[in-house]
PDB file of C-alpha atoms in Angstrom:
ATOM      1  CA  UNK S   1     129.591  88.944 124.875  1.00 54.00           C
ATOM      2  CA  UNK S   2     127.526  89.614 121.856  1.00 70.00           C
ATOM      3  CA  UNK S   3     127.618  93.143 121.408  1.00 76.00           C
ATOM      4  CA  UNK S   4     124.246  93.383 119.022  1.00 81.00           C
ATOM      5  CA  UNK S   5     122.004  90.770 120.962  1.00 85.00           C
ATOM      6  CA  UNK S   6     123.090  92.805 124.203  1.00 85.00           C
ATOM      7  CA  UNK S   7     121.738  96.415 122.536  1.00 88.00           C
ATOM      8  CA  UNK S   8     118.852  94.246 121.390  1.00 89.00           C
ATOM      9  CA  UNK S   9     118.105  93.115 124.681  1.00 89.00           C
ATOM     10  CA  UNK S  10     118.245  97.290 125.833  1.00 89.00           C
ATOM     11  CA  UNK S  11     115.742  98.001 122.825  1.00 89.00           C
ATOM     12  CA  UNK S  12     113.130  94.993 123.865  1.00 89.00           C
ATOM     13  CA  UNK S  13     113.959  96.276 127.736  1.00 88.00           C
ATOM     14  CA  UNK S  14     112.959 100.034 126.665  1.00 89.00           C
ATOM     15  CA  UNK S  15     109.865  98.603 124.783  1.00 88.00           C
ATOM     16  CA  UNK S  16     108.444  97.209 127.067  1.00 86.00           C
ATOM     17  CA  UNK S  17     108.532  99.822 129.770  1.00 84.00           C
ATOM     18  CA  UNK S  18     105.892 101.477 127.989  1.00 84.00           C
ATOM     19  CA  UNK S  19     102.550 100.181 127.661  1.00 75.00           C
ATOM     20  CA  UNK S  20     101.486 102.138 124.992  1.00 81.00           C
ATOM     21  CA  UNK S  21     104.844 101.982 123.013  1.00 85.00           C
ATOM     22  CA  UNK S  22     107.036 104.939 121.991  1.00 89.00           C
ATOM     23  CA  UNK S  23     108.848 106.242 118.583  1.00 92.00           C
ATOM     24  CA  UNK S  24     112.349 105.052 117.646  1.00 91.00           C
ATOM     25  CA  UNK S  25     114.094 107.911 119.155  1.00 91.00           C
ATOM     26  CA  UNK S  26     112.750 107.387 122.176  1.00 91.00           C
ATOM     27  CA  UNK S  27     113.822 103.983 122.433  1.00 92.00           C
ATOM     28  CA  UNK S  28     117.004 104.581 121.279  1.00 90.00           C
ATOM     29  CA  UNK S  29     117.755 107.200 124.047  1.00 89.00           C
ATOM     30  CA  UNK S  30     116.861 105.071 126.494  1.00 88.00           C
ATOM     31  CA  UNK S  31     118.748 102.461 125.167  1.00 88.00           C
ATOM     32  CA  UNK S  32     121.638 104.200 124.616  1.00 88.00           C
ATOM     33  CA  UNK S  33     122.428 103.632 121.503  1.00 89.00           C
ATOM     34  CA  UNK S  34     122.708 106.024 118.314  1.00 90.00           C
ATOM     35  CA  UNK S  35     119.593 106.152 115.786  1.00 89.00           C
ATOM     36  CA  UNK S  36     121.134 104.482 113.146  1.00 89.00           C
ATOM     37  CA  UNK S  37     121.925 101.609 115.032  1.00 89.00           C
ATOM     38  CA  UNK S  38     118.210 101.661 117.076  1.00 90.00           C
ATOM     39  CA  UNK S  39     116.611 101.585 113.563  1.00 89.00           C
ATOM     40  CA  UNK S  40     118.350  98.327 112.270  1.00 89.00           C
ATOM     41  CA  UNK S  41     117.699  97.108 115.183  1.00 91.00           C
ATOM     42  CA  UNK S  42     113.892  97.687 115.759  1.00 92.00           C
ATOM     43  CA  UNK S  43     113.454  96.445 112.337  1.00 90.00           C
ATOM     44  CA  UNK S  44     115.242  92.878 112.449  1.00 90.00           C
ATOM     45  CA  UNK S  45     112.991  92.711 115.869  1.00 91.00           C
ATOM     46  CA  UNK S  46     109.865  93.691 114.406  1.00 91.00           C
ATOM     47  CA  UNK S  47     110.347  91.570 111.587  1.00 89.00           C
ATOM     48  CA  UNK S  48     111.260  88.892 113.535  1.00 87.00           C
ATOM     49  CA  UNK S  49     107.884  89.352 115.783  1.00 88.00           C
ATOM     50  CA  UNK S  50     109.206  90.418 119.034  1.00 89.00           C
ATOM     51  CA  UNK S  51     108.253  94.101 117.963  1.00 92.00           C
ATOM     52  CA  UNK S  52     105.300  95.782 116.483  1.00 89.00           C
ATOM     53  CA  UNK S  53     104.953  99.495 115.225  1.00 89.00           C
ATOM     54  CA  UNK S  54     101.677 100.716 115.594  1.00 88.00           C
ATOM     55  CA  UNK S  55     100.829 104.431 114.485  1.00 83.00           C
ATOM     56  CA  UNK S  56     104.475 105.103 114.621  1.00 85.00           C
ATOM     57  CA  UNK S  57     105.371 103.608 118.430  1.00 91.00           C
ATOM     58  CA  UNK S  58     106.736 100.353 119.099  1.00 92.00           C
ATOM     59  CA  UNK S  59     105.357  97.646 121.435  1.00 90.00           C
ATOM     60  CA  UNK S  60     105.939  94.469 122.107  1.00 88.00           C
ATOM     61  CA  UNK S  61     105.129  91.634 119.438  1.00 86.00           C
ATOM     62  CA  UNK S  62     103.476  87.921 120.196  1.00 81.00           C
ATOM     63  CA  UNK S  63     107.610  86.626 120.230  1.00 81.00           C
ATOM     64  CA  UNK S  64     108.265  88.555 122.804  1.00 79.00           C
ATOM     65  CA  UNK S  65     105.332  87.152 124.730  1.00 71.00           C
ATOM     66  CA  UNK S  66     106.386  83.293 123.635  1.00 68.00           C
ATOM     67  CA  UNK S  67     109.488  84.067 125.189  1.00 68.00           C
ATOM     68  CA  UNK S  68     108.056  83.416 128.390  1.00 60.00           C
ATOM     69  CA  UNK S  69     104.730  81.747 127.554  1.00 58.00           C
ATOM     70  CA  UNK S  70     105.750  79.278 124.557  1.00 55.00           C
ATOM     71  CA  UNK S  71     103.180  76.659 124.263  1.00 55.00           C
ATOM     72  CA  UNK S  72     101.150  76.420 121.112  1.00 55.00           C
ATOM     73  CA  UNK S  73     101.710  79.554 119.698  1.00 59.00           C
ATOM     74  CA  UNK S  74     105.826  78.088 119.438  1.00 61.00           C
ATOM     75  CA  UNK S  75     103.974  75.389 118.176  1.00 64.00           C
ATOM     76  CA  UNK S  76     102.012  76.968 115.543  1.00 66.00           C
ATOM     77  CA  UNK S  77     105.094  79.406 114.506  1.00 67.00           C
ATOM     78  CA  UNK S  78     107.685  76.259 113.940  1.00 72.00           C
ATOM     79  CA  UNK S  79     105.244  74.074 111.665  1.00 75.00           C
ATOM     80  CA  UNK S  80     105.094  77.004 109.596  1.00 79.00           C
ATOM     81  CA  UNK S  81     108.521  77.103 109.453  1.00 80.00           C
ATOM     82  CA  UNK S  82     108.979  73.700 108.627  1.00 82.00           C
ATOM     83  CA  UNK S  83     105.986  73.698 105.696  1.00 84.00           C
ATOM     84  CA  UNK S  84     107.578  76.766 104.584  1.00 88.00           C
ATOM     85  CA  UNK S  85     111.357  74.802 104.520  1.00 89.00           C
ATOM     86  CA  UNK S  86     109.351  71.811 102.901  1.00 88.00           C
ATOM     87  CA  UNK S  87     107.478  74.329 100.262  1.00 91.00           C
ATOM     88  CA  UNK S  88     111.357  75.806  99.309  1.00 93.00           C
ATOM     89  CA  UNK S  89     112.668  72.677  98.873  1.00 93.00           C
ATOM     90  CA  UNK S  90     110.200  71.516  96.571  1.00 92.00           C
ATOM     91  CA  UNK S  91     109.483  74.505  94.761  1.00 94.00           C
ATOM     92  CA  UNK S  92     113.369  75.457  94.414  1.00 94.00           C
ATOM     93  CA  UNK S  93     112.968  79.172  95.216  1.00 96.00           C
ATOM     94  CA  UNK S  94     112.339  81.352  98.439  1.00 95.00           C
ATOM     95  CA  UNK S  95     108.953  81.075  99.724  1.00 95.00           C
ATOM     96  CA  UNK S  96     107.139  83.275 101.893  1.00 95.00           C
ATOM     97  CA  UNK S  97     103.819  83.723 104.091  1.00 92.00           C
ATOM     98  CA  UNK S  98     102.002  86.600 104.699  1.00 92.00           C
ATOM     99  CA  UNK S  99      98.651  87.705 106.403  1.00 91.00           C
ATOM    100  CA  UNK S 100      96.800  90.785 106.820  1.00 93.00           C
ATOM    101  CA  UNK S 101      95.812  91.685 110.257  1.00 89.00           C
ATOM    102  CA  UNK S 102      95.134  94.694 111.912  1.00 88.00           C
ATOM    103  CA  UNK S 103      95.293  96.135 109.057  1.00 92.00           C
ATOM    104  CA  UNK S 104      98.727  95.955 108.107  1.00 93.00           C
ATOM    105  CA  UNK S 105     100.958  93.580 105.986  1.00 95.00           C
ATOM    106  CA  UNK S 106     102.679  91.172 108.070  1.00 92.00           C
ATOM    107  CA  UNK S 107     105.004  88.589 106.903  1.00 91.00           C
ATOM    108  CA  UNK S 108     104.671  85.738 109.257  1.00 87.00           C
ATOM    109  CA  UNK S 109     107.641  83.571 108.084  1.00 88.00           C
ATOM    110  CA  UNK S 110     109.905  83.203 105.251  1.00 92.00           C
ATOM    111  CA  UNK S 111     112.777  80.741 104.266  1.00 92.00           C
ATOM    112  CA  UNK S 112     115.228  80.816 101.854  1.00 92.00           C
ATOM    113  CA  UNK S 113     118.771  79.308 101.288  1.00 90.00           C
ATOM    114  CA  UNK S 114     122.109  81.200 100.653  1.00 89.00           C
ATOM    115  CA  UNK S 115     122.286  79.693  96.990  1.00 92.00           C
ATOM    116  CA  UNK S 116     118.858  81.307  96.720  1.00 92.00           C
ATOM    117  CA  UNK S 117     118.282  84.129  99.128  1.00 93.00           C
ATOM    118  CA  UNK S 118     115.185  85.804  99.743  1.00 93.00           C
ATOM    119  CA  UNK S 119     114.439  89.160  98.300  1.00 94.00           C
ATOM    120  CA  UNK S 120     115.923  92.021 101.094  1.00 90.00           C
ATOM    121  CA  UNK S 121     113.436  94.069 102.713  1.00 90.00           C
ATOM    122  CA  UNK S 122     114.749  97.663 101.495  1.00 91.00           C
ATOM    123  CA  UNK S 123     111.493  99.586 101.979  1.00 92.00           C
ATOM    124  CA  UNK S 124     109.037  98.743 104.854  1.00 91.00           C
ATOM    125  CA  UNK S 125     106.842  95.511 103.505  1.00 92.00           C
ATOM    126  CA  UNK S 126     103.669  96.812 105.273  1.00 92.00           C
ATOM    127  CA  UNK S 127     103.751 100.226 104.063  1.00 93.00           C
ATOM    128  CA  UNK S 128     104.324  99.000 100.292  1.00 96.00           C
ATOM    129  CA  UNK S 129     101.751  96.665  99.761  1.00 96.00           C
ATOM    130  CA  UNK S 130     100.810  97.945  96.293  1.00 96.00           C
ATOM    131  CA  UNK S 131     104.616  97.168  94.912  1.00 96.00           C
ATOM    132  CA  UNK S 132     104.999  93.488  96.033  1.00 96.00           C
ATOM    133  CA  UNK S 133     103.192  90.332  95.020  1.00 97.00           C
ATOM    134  CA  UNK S 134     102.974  89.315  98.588  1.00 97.00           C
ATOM    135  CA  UNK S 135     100.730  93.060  99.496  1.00 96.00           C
ATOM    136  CA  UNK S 136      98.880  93.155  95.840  1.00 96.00           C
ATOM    137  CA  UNK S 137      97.372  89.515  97.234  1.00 95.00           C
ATOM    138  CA  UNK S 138      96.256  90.532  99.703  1.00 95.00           C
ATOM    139  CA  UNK S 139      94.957  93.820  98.934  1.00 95.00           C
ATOM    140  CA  UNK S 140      92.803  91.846  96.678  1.00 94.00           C
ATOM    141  CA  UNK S 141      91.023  89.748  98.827  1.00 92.00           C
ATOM    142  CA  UNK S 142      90.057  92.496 101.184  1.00 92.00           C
ATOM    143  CA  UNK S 143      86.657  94.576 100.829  1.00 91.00           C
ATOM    144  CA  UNK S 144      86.677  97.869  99.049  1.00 90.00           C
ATOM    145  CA  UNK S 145      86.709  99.858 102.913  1.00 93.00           C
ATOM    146  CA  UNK S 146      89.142  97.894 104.234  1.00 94.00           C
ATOM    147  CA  UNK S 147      91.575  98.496 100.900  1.00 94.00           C
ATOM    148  CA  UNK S 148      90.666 102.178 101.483  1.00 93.00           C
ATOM    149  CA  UNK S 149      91.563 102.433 104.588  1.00 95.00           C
ATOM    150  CA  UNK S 150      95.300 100.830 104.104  1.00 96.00           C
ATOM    151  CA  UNK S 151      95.691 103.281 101.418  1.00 95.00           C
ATOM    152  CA  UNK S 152      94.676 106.515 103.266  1.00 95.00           C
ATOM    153  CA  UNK S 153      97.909 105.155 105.639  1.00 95.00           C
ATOM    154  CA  UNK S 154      99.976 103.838 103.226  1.00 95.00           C
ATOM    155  CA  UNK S 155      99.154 105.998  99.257  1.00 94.00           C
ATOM    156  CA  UNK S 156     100.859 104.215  95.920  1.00 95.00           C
ATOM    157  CA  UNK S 157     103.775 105.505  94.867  1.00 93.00           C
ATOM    158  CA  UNK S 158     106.450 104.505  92.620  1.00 93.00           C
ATOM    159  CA  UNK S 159     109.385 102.816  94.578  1.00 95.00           C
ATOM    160  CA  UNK S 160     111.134 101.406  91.249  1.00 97.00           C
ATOM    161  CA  UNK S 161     110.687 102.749  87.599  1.00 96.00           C
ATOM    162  CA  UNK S 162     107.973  99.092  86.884  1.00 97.00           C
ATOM    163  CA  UNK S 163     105.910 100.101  90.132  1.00 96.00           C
ATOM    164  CA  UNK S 164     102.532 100.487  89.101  1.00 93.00           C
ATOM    165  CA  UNK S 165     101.948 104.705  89.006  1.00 90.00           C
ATOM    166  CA  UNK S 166      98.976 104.898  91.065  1.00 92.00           C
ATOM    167  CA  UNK S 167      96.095 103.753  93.447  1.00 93.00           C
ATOM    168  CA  UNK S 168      93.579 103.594  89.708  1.00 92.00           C
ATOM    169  CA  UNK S 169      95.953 101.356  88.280  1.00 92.00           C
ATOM    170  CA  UNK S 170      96.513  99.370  90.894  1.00 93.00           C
ATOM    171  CA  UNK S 171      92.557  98.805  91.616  1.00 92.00           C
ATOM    172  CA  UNK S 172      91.971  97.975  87.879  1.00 92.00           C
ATOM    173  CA  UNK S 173      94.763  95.412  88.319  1.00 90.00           C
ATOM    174  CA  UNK S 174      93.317  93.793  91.410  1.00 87.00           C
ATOM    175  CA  UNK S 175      89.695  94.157  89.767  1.00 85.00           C
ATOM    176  CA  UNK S 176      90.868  91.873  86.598  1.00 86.00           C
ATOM    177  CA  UNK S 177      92.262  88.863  89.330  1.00 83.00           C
ATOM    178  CA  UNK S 178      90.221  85.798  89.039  1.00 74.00           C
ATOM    179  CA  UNK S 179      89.247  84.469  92.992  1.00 72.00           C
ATOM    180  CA  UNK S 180      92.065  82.163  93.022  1.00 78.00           C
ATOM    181  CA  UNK S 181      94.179  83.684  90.782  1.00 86.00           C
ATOM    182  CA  UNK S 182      97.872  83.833  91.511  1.00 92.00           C
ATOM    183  CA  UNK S 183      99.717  87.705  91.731  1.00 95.00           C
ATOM    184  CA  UNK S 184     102.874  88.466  89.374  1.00 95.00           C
ATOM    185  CA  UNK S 185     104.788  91.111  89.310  1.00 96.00           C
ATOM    186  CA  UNK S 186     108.160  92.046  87.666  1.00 97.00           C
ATOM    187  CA  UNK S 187     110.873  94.422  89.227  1.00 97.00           C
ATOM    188  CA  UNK S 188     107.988  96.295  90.869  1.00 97.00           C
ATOM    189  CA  UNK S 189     109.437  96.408  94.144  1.00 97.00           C
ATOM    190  CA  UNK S 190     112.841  94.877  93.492  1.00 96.00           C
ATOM    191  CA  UNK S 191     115.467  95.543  90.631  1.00 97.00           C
ATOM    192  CA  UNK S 192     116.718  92.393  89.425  1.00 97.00           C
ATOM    193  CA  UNK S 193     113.831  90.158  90.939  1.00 97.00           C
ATOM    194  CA  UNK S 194     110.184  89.039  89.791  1.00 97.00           C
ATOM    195  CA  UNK S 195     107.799  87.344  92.411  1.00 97.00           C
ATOM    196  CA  UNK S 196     104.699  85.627  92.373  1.00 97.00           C
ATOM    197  CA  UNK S 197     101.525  85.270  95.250  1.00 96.00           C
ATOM    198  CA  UNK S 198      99.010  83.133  95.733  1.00 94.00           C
ATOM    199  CA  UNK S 199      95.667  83.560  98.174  1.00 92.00           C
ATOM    200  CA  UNK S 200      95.138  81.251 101.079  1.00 87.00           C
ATOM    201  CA  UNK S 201      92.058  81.453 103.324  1.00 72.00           C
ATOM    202  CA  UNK S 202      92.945  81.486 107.009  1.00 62.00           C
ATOM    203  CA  UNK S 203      89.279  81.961 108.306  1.00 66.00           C
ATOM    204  CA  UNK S 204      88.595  85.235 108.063  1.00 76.00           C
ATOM    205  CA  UNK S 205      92.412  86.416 107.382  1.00 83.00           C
ATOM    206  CA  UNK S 206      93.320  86.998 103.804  1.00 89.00           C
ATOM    207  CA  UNK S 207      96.730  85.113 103.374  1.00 90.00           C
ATOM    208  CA  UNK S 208      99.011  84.967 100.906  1.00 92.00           C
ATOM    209  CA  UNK S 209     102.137  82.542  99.943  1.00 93.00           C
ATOM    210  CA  UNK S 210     104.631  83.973  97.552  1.00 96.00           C
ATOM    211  CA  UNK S 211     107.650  83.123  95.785  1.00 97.00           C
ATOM    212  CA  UNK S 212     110.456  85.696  94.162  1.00 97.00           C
ATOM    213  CA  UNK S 213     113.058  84.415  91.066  1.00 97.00           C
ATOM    214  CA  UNK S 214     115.969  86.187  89.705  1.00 97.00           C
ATOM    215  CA  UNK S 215     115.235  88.293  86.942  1.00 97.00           C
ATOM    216  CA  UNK S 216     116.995  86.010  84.459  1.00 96.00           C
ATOM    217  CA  UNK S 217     114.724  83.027  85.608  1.00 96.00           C
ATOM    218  CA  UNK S 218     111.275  85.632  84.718  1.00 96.00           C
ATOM    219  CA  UNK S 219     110.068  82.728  82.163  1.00 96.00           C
ATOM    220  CA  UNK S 220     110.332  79.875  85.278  1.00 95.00           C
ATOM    221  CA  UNK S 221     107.914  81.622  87.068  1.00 95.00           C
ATOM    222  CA  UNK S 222     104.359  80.105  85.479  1.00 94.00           C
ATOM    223  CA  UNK S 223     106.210  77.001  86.118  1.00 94.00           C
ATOM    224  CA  UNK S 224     107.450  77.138  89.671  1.00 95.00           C
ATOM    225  CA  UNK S 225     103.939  79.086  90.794  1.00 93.00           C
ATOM    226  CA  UNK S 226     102.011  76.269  89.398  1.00 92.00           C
ATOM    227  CA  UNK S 227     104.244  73.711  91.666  1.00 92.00           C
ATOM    228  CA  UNK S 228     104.290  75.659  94.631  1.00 92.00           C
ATOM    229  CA  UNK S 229      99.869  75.855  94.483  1.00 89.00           C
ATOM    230  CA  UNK S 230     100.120  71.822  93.210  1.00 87.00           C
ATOM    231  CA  UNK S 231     101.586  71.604  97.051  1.00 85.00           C
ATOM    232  CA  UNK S 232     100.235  73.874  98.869  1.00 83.00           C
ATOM    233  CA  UNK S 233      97.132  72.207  98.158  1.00 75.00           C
ATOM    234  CA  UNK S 234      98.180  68.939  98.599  1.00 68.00           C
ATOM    235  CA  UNK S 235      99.604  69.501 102.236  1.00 66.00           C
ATOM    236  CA  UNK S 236      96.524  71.720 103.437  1.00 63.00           C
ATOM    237  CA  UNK S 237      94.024  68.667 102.157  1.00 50.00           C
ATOM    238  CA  UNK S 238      95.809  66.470 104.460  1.00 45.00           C
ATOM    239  CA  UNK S 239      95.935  69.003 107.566  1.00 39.00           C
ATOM    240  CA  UNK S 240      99.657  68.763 107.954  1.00 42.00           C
ATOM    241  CA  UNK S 241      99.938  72.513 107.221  1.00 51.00           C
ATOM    242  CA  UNK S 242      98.103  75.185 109.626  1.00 49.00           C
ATOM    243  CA  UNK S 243      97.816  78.755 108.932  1.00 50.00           C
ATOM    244  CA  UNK S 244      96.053  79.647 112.165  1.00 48.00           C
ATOM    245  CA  UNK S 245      98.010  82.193 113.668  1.00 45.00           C
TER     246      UNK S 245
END
């Protein structure tokens, strides 16, 4: 037996005994397991989908639902997968694809290789939106209310020492962003790393796919953002590529 998939399992079991959700603690009691151990946990599942915190409680994501359901959403979920796979090989970084819904950050998929991992999720993606390439995106393309609102939950504030300072800053940033304009940022949320977003339309979701580099590749980055829009344009025009969630 796998000892972590088992206290999993007792997390998504504890989850979804209450239909309204409940804090980490919570779960973990019921679980039995110590705190530590429930928070790893609950994170790798909400990341993964099977989990969503809302307003501090967890309930159960769409995976968890798939799980018995499948159908199209399974569908949906593995061609992004695959365009994602087909975007990393061709682009020769990590690539990854975001939304905003419900008013949170929410990174739908992501693939990487282990020559060229992904950048590791130290501080909470949806609650750091103004530090990332992936969140600045996005923040960008949403009205002046709806920006408001995600920063009355989740205020600016320096994570690294190149995070921008403040919420100002950060709105004269996304101000000066042509429509289409692709999102850089350098060590703003990650030592060592510099990443790079572009905007997608998903009907009336703001969407976002991103790339990150090694700091020592920072002067690749013009070159590998231009490829990555060259085919993410190129596989949308020919409706191989869905981002309907």
């Amino acid at each position: 037996m796998i000892g972590s998939v088992q206290r999993a399992l007792r997390l998504l079991e504890a989850a979804g005994s209450h239909s309204g959700g409940a804090p980490a603690k919570q779960l973990a009691r019921e679980a039995g397991l110590p705190l530590p151990t429930a928070y790893h946990l609950l994170r790798t599942l909400t990341y993964e989908g099977y989990l969503r915190r809302e307003g501090g409680v967890f309930v159960l994501g769409d995976a968890a639902g798939r799980l018995a359901g499948g159908g199209v959403q399974q569908k949906r979920r593995s061609m992004i997968l695959d365009s994602l796979a087909h975007f990393r090989d061709a682009v020769g970084a990590p690539v990854y694809f975001a939304v905003f819904r419900d008013g949170e950050i929410e990174v739908v998929g992501v693939s990487d290789t282990p020559s060229d991992p992904a950048v590791e999720e130290w501080a909470d993606f949806r609650a750091t939106g103004h530090a990332h390439a992936i969140g600045q995106c996005l923040l960008a393309q949403l009205d002046e209310e709806t920006r408001r609102d995600y920063f009355d939950r989740h205020p600016v504030e320096a994570i690294t020492p190149y995070t921008v300072r403040d919420q100002r800053a950060l709105e004269q940033r996304i101000g000066s962003l042509g429509r289409m304009q692709p999102v850089t940022e350098h060590q703003e949320y990650a030592l060592g790393t510099v990443c790079a977003a572009i905007p997608i339309t998903a009907g009336d979701t703001a969407g976002t796919m991103a790339i990150s580099l090694p700091l020592h590749q920072a002067d690749k980055l013009p070159c590998v953002v231009g490829r990555l829009r060259s085919e993410v344009g190129a596989l949308l025009s020919t409706l191989s590529f869905s981002i309907s969630i």
